[in-house]
mmCIF file of C-alpha atoms in Angstrom:
data_model
loop_
_atom_site.group_PDB
_atom_site.id
_atom_site.type_symbol
_atom_site.label_atom_id
_atom_site.label_comp_id
_atom_site.label_asym_id
_atom_site.label_seq_id
_atom_site.Cartn_x
_atom_site.Cartn_y
_atom_site.Cartn_z
ATOM 1 C CA MET A 28 -10.638 18.593 -8.666
ATOM 2 C CA PRO A 29 -13.586 17.523 -10.829
ATOM 3 C CA LEU A 30 -13.756 13.872 -11.807
ATOM 4 C CA HIS A 31 -15.014 14.591 -15.313
ATOM 5 C CA ASP A 32 -12.662 17.242 -16.658
ATOM 6 C CA GLU A 33 -12.785 16.477 -20.402
ATOM 7 C CA HIS A 34 -9.532 18.281 -21.215
ATOM 8 C CA ARG A 35 -7.525 16.404 -18.584
ATOM 9 C CA SER A 36 -8.943 13.007 -19.561
ATOM 10 C CA LYS A 37 -7.305 13.206 -23.000
ATOM 11 C CA HIS A 38 -3.889 14.110 -21.612
ATOM 12 C CA TYR A 39 -1.639 11.145 -20.926
ATOM 13 C CA CYS A 40 1.131 11.926 -18.456
ATOM 14 C CA TYR A 41 2.860 8.576 -18.144
ATOM 15 C CA LEU A 42 2.380 6.666 -21.394
ATOM 16 C CA THR A 43 4.828 6.830 -24.261
ATOM 17 C CA LYS A 44 3.566 7.175 -27.837
ATOM 18 C CA GLU A 45 4.319 3.482 -28.303
ATOM 19 C CA GLU A 46 2.259 2.566 -25.217
ATOM 20 C CA ILE A 47 -0.648 4.725 -26.373
ATOM 21 C CA ALA A 48 -0.554 2.890 -29.697
ATOM 22 C CA ASN A 49 -0.310 -0.471 -27.916
ATOM 23 C CA PRO A 50 -1.675 -0.289 -24.337
ATOM 24 C CA ASN A 51 -1.068 -4.006 -23.841
ATOM 25 C CA LEU A 52 2.625 -3.154 -23.430
ATOM 26 C CA VAL A 53 1.730 -1.556 -20.094
ATOM 27 C CA ILE A 54 0.005 -4.725 -18.916
ATOM 28 C CA ASP A 55 3.045 -6.761 -19.960
ATOM 29 C CA GLU A 56 5.317 -4.344 -18.094
ATOM 30 C CA LEU A 57 3.247 -4.646 -14.908
ATOM 31 C CA PHE A 58 3.360 -8.437 -14.899
ATOM 32 C CA ASP A 59 7.018 -8.504 -15.866
ATOM 33 C CA PHE A 60 7.566 -6.507 -12.666
ATOM 34 C CA ALA A 61 5.503 -8.859 -10.460
ATOM 35 C CA HIS A 62 3.266 -11.894 -10.864
ATOM 36 C CA LEU A 63 -0.411 -11.587 -9.933
ATOM 37 C CA PRO A 64 -0.048 -12.930 -6.353
ATOM 38 C CA ASP A 65 2.854 -10.521 -5.766
ATOM 39 C CA VAL A 66 0.837 -7.580 -7.102
ATOM 40 C CA ARG A 67 -2.023 -8.497 -4.778
ATOM 41 C CA GLU A 68 0.358 -8.715 -1.818
ATOM 42 C CA LEU A 69 1.952 -5.366 -2.640
ATOM 43 C CA LEU A 70 -1.463 -3.727 -2.994
ATOM 44 C CA TRP A 71 -2.481 -5.141 0.384
ATOM 45 C CA GLU A 72 0.723 -3.901 2.038
ATOM 46 C CA TRP A 73 0.207 -0.510 0.410
ATOM 47 C CA LEU A 74 -3.334 -0.272 1.751
ATOM 48 C CA LYS A 75 -2.478 -1.555 5.239
ATOM 49 C CA THR A 76 0.463 0.764 5.748
ATOM 50 C CA THR A 77 -1.410 3.744 4.365
ATOM 51 C CA VAL A 78 -4.452 3.180 6.555
ATOM 52 C CA THR A 79 -2.476 2.398 9.713
ATOM 53 C CA GLY A 80 0.175 5.050 9.149
ATOM 54 C CA SER A 81 2.949 2.504 9.711
ATOM 55 C CA TYR A 82 4.632 3.098 6.364
ATOM 56 C CA THR A 83 8.142 3.739 7.649
ATOM 57 C CA LYS A 84 7.846 1.521 10.739
ATOM 58 C CA THR A 85 6.971 -1.891 9.308
ATOM 59 C CA LEU A 86 8.321 -1.960 5.752
ATOM 60 C CA THR A 87 11.906 -2.388 4.677
ATOM 61 C CA ALA A 88 13.441 0.036 2.198
ATOM 62 C CA ARG A 89 13.117 -2.631 -0.495
ATOM 63 C CA GLU A 90 9.407 -3.131 0.253
ATOM 64 C CA ARG A 91 8.797 0.626 0.176
ATOM 65 C CA GLU A 92 10.599 0.842 -3.164
ATOM 66 C CA ALA A 93 8.466 -1.997 -4.579
ATOM 67 C CA ILE A 94 5.287 -0.180 -3.538
ATOM 68 C CA ILE A 95 6.473 3.034 -5.212
ATOM 69 C CA ILE A 96 7.281 1.136 -8.408
ATOM 70 C CA LEU A 97 3.886 -0.570 -8.270
ATOM 71 C CA TYR A 98 2.195 2.815 -7.845
ATOM 72 C CA GLU A 99 3.956 4.143 -10.944
ATOM 73 C CA LYS A 100 2.919 1.079 -12.921
ATOM 74 C CA MET A 101 -0.661 1.431 -11.701
ATOM 75 C CA GLU A 102 -0.746 5.039 -12.933
ATOM 76 C CA LYS A 103 0.303 3.814 -16.357
ATOM 77 C CA LEU A 104 -2.195 0.957 -16.187
ATOM 78 C CA VAL A 105 -5.049 3.393 -15.535
ATOM 79 C CA GLU A 106 -3.995 5.472 -18.544
ATOM 80 C CA ALA A 107 -3.695 2.340 -20.697
ATOM 81 C CA ALA A 108 -7.176 1.269 -19.582
ATOM 82 C CA HIS A 109 -8.431 4.695 -20.633
ATOM 83 C CA VAL A 110 -6.845 4.295 -24.077
ATOM 84 C CA LEU A 111 -8.566 0.924 -24.458
ATOM 85 C CA HIS A 112 -11.847 2.399 -23.231
ATOM 86 C CA GLU A 113 -11.640 5.256 -25.740
ATOM 87 C CA PHE A 114 -10.775 2.837 -28.534
ATOM 88 C CA ASN A 115 -13.745 0.604 -27.702
ATOM 89 C CA GLN A 116 -16.287 3.416 -27.211
ATOM 90 C CA PRO A 117 -17.399 3.757 -30.852
ATOM 91 C CA LYS A 118 -17.713 -0.034 -31.199
ATOM 92 C CA THR A 119 -19.743 -0.327 -28.009
ATOM 93 C CA LYS A 120 -22.059 2.511 -28.994
ATOM 94 C CA LYS A 121 -22.588 1.026 -32.481
ATOM 95 C CA ARG A 122 -23.303 -2.425 -31.036
ATOM 96 C CA MET A 123 -25.770 -1.020 -28.517
ATOM 97 C CA ALA A 124 -27.496 1.128 -31.156
ATOM 98 C CA HIS A 125 -27.807 -1.898 -33.416
ATOM 99 C CA LYS A 126 -29.502 -3.815 -30.601
ATOM 100 C CA GLY A 127 -31.856 -0.892 -29.984
ATOM 101 C CA THR A 128 -30.275 0.033 -26.638
ATOM 102 C CA LYS A 129 -29.120 3.552 -25.844
ATOM 103 C CA ALA A 130 -25.418 3.865 -25.028
ATOM 104 C CA GLN A 131 -24.716 5.692 -21.777
#
C-alpha cells in the first residue's frame, strides 16, 4: 500500500462531519477517555505485548479492551491531525512564501 495515495488521504473513515468541522473534539474525546499518563501507560502496554507476543497471556480482559479503545481513538486522532494539517497548509505556504522560503 503506497504511503502517498492522494485519493485515500482525503477520505475520512472514522471522523463524523462534526469532528471534521472541529477536530479538537477528537482530542477532547481522547483525554476524556484517559489522562496523559494513562495514555502513555496504555501505549507502552500495547507496544510491549505486541512485540513480545504476550497479548493474551499477561493482560486482563479489561486491559485488552482499553487498548482496543485507545487504538480506535488513535485512528480518529490521526485523521483529526490530518484535518488540522490540511487546514493549516495554505497558511503555512503563504507565510513561507512571504518570508521568501519555498514551502515543501
